[in-house]
mmCIF file of C-alpha atoms in Angstrom:
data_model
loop_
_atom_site.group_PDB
_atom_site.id
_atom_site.type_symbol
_atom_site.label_atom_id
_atom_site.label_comp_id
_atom_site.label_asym_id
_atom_site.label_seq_id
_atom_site.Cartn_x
_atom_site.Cartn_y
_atom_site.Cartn_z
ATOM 1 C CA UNK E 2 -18.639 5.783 16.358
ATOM 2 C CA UNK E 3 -17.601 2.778 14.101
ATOM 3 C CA UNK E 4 -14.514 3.021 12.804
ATOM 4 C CA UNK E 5 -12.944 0.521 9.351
ATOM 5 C CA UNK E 6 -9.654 0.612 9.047
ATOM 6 C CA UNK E 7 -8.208 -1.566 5.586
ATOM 7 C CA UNK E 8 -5.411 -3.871 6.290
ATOM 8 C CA UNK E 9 -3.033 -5.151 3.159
ATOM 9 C CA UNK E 10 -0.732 -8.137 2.973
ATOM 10 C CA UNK E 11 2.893 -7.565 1.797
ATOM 11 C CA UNK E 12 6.415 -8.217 2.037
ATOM 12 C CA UNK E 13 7.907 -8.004 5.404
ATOM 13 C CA UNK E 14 9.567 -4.318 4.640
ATOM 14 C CA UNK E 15 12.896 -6.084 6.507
ATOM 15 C CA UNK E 16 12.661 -9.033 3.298
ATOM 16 C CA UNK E 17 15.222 -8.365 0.643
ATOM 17 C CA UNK E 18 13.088 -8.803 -2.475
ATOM 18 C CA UNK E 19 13.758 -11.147 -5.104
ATOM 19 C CA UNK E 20 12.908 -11.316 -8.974
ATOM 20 C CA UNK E 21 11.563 -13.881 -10.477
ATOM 21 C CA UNK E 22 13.969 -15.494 -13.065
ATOM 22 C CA UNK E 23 12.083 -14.576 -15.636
ATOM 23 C CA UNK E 24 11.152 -11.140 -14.606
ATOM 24 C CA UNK E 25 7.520 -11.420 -14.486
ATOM 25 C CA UNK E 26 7.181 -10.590 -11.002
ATOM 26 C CA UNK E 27 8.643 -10.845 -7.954
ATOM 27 C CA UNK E 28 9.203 -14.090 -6.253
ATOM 28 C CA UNK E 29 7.051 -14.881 -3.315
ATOM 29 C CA UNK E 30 7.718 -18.350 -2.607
ATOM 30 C CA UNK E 31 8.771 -18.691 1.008
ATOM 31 C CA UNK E 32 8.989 -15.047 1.478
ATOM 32 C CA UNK E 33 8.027 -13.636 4.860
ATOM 33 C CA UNK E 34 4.799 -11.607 4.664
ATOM 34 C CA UNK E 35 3.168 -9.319 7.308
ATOM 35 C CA UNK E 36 0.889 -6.242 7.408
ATOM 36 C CA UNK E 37 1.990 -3.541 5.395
ATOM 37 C CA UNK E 38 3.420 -0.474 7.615
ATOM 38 C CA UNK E 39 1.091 2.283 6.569
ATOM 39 C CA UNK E 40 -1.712 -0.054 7.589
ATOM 40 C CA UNK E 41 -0.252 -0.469 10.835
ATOM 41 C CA UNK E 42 -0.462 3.117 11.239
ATOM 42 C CA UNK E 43 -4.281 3.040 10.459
ATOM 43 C CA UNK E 44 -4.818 0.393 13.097
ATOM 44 C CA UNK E 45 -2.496 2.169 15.769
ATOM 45 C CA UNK E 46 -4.435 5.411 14.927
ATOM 46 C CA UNK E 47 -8.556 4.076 15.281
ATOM 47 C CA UNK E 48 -7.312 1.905 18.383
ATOM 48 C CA UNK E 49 -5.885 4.662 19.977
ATOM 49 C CA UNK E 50 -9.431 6.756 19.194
ATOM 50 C CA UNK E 51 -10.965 3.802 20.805
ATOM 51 C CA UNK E 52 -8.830 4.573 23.647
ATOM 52 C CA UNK E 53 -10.023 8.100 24.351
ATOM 53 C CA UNK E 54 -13.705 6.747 24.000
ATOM 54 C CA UNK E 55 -14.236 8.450 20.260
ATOM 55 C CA UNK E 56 -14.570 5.160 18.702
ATOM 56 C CA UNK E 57 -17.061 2.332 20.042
ATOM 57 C CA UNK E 58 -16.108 -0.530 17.540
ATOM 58 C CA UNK E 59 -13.422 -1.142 15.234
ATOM 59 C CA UNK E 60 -13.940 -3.137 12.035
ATOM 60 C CA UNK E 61 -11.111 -4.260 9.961
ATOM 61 C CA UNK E 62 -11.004 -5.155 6.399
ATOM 62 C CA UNK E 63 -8.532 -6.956 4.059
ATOM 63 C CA UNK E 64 -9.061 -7.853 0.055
ATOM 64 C CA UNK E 65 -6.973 -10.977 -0.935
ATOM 65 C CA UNK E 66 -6.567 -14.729 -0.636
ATOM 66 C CA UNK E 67 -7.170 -16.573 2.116
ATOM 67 C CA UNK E 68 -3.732 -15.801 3.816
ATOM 68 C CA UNK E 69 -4.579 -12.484 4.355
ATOM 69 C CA UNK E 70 -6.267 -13.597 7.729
ATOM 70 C CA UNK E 71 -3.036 -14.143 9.153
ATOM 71 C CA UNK E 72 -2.777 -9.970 9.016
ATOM 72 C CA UNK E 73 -6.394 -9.404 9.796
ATOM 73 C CA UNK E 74 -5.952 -11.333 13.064
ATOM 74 C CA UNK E 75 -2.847 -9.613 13.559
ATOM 75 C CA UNK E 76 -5.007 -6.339 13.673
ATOM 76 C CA UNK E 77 -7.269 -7.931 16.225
ATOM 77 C CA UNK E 78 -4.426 -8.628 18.111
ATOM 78 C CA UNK E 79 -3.388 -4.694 18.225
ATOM 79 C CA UNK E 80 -6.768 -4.093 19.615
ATOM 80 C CA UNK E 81 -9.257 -4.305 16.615
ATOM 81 C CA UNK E 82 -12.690 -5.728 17.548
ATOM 82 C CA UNK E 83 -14.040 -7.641 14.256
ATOM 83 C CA UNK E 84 -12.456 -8.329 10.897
ATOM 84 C CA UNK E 85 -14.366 -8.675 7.187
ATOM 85 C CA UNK E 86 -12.485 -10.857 4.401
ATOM 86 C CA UNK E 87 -13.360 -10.050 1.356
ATOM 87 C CA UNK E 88 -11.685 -13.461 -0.267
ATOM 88 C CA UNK E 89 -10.154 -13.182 -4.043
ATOM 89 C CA UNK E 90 -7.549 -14.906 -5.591
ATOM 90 C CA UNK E 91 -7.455 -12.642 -8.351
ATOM 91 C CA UNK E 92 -4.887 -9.848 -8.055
ATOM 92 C CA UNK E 93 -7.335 -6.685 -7.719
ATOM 93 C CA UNK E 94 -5.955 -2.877 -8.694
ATOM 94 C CA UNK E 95 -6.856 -0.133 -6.534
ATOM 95 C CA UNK E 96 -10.006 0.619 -8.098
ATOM 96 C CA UNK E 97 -10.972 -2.745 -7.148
ATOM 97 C CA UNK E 98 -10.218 -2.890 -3.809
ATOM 98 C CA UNK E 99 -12.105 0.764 -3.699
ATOM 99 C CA UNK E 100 -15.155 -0.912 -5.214
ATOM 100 C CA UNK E 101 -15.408 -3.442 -2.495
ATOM 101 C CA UNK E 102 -14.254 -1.489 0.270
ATOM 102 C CA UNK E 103 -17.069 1.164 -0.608
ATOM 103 C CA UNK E 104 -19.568 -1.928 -0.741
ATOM 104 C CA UNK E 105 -18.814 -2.894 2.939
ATOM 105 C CA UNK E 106 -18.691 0.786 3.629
ATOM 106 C CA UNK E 107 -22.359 0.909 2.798
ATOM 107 C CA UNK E 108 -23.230 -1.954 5.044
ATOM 108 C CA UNK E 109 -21.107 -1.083 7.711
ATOM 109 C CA UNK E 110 -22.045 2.616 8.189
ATOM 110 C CA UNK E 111 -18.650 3.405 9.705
ATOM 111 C CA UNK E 112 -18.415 6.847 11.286
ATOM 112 C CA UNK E 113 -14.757 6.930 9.886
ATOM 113 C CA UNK E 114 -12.516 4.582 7.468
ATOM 114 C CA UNK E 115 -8.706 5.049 8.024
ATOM 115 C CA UNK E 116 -6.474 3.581 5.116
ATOM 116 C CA UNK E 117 -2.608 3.730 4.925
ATOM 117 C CA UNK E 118 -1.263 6.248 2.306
ATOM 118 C CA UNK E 119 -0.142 3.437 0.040
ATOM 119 C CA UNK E 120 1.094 0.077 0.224
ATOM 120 C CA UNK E 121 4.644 -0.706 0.253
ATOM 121 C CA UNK E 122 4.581 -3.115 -2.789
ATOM 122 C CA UNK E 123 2.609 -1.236 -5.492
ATOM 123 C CA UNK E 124 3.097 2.245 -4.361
ATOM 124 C CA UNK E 125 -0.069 3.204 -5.728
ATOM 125 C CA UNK E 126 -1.143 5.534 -3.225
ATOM 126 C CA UNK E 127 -4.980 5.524 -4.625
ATOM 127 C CA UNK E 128 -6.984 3.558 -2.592
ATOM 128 C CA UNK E 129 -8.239 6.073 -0.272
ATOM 129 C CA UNK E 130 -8.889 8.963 -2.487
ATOM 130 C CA UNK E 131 -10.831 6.299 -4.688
ATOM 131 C CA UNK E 132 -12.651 5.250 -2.246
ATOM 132 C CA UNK E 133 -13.644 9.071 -0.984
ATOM 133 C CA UNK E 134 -14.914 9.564 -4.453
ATOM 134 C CA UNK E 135 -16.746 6.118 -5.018
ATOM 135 C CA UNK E 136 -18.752 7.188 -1.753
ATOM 136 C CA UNK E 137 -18.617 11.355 -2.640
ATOM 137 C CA UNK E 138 -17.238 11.637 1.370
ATOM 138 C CA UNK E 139 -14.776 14.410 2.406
ATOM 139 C CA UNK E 140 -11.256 12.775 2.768
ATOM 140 C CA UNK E 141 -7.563 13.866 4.123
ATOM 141 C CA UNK E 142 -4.667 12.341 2.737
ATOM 142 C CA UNK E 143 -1.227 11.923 4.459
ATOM 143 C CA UNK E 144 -2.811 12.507 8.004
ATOM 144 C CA UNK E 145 0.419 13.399 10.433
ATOM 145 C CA UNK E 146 -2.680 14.241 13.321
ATOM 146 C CA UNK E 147 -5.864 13.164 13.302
ATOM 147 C CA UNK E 148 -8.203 14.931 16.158
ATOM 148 C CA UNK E 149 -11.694 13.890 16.144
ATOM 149 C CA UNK E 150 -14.616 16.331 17.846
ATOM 150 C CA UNK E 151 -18.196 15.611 17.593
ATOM 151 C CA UNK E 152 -19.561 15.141 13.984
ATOM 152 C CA UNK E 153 -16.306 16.609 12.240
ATOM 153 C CA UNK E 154 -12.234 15.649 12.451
ATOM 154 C CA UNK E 155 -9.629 17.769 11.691
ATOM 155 C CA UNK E 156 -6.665 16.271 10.316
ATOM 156 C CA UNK E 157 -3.100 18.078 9.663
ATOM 157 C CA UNK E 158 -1.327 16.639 6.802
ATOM 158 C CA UNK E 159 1.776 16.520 5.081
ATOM 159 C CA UNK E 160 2.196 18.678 2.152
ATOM 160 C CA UNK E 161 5.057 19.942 -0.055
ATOM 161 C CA UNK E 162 5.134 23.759 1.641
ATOM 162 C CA UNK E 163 5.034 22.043 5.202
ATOM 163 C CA UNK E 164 1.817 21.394 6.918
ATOM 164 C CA UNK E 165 -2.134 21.877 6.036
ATOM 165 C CA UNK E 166 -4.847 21.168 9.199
ATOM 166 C CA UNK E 167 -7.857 21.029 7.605
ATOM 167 C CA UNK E 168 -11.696 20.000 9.022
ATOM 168 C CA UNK E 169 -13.873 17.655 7.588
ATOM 169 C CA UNK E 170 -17.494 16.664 8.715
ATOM 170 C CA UNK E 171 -18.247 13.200 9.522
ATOM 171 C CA UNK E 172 -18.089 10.267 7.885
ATOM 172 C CA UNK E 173 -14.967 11.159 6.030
ATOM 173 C CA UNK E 174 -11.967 8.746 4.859
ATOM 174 C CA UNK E 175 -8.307 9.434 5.760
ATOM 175 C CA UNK E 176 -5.224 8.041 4.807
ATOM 176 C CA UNK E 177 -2.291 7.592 7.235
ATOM 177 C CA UNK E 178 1.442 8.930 7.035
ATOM 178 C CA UNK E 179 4.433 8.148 9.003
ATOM 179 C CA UNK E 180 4.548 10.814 11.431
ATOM 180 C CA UNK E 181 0.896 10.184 12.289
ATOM 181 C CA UNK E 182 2.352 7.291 15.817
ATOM 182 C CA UNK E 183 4.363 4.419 16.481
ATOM 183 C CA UNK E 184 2.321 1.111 16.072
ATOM 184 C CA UNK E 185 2.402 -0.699 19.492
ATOM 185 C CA UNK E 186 3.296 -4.212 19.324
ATOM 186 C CA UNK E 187 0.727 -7.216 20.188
ATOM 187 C CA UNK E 188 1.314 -9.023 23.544
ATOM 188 C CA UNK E 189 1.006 -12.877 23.500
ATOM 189 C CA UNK E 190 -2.828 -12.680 25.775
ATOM 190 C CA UNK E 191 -3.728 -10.158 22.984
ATOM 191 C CA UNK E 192 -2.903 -12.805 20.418
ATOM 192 C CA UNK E 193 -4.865 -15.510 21.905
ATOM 193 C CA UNK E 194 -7.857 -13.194 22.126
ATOM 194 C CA UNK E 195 -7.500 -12.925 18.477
ATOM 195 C CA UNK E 196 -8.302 -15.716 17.301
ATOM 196 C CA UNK E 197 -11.970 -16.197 19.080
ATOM 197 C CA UNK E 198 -12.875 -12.312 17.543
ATOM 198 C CA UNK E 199 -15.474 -12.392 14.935
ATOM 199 C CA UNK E 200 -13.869 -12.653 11.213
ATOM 200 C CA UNK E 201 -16.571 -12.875 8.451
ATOM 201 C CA UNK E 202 -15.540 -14.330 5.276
ATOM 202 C CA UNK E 203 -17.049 -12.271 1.928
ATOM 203 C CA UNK E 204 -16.276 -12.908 -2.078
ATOM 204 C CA UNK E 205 -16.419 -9.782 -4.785
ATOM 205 C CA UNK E 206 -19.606 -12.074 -5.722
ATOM 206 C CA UNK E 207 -21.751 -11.273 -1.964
ATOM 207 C CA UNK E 208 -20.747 -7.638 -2.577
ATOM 208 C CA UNK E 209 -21.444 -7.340 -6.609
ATOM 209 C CA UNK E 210 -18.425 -6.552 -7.667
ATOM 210 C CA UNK E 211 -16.766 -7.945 -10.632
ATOM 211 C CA UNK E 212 -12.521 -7.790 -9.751
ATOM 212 C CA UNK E 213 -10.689 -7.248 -12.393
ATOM 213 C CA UNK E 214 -7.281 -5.169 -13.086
ATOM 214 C CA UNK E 215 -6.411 -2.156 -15.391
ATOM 215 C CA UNK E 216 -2.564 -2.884 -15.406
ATOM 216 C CA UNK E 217 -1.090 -5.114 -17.058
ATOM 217 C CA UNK E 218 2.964 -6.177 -15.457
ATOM 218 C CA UNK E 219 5.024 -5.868 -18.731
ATOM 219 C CA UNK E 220 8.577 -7.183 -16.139
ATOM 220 C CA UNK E 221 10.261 -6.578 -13.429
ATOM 221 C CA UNK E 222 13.505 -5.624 -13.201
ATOM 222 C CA UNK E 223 16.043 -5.039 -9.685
ATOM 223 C CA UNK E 224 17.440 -2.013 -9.468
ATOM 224 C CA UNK E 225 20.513 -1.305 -10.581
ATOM 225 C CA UNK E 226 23.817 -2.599 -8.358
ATOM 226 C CA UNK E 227 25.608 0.970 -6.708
ATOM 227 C CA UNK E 228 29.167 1.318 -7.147
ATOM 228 C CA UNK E 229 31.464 0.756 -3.425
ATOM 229 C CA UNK E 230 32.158 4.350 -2.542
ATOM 230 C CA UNK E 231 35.858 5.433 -2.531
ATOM 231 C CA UNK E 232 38.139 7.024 0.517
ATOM 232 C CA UNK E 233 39.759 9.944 0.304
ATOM 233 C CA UNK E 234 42.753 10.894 2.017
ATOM 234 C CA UNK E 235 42.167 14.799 2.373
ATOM 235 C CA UNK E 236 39.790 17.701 1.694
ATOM 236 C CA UNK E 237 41.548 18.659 -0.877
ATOM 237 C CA UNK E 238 41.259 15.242 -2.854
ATOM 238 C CA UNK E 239 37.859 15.226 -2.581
ATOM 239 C CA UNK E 240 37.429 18.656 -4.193
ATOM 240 C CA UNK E 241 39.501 17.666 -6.708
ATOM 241 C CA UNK E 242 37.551 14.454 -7.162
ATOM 242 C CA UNK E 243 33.748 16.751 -6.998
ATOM 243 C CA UNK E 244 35.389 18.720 -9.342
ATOM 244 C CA UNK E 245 37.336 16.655 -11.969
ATOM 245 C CA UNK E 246 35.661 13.503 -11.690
ATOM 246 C CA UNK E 247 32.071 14.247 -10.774
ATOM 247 C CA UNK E 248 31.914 17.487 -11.945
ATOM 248 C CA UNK E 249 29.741 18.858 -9.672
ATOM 249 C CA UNK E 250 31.246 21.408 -8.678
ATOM 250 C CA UNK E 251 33.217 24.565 -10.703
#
């Protein structure tokens, strides 16, 4: 089984964002950048399905400008096989990146396509459901487990009430949470290896797909500064402070 796993460039998650000055975005300009986490995940996940001999091949995928090779090679690295750039400048919505992502889908044929749940800079948390209903396959969001037998995989996934394990036949698309393993790091021979694998450069154009965006950024503003918290000297000044002051308790 072939298995694509999408890959998005972000903000190192350890980065300390900044706004622009003039709060039309935030500022990128010598910013560390790496794979977003949830992707990670994804890549962990199909290499460790590769592992146990479910998986033959492992395709990766990233949407962006030409930088985001840096993180597709990273994938390799982790154990990914072949990567697919599809190379826009233009700053696609999830939709988009859906649209594309089902193109190569069709041309790939993979068995399964793992996504993270969201990325850490937009939040969105669309891509994969999109993507499920741009192709009209079975999908499982928020995977915590993802068990794959024969033609079907059964997937338990985070939910507001606990946990749901549901089955879905093959191909199907599922979207990575947190819980689902701990992303193994890339040794230095691994790294080297990279960068002689296969990565095949495509534009929205190849695939016939016009990019475009929905949202429009109206500014961005930091969050607001917290107040330093306060020391009390007893239990009972910090009732009295709950009580009087916060009033949050009666």
């Amino acid at each position: 089984m072939k298995i694509l796993v999408a890959v998005k460039r972000v903000i190192d998650y350890n980065v300390k964002v900044r706004v622009k000055a003039d709060k039309t975005d935030v500022d990128l300009a010598n910013v560390k950048m790496a794979m977003n986490p949830f992707c990670e995940i994804a890549v962990e996940e199909a290499v460790r399905l590769k592992e146990k001999g479910v998986a033959t091949e492992i395709v990766v995928i990233s949407v962006g400008a030409k930088q985001c090779q840096e993180q597709i090679r990273t994938a390799l690295a982790l154990g990914a096989d072949r990567g697919i750039h599809v190379e826009t400048d233009a700053a696609p919505d999830s939709l988009s990146v859906a649209k594309l992502m089902a193109k190569v889908v069709e041309e790939e044929q993979p068995g399964l396509v793992i996504l993270g749940k969201q990325a850490i800079d937009s939040d969105n948390n669309q891509t994969g459901q999109m993507l499920a209903a741009l192709l009209d396959r079975p999908q499982a969001t928020f995977a915590s487990e993802v068990v794959v037998d024969g033609d079907k995989v059964s997937v338990k996934r985070e939910i507001d009430g606990g946990l749901q394990t549901i089955e879905l036949d093959l191909p199907a698309i599922v979207t990575t949470d947190l819980r689902l393993n701990e992303p193994r790091y890339a040794s230095l021979p691994n790294i080297m290896k990279a960068k002689k694998k296969p990565l095949d450069v495509k534009t929205p154009d190849d695939l016939g797909v016009t990019v475009g965006s929905n949202i429009t950024l109206v500014s961005v503003e930091p969050p607001a500064e917290r107040k330093a918290g306060i020391i009390v000297g007893s239990v009972a000044e910090l009732v009295d402070k709950l009580k009087n002051e916060a009033k949050v308790i009666s």
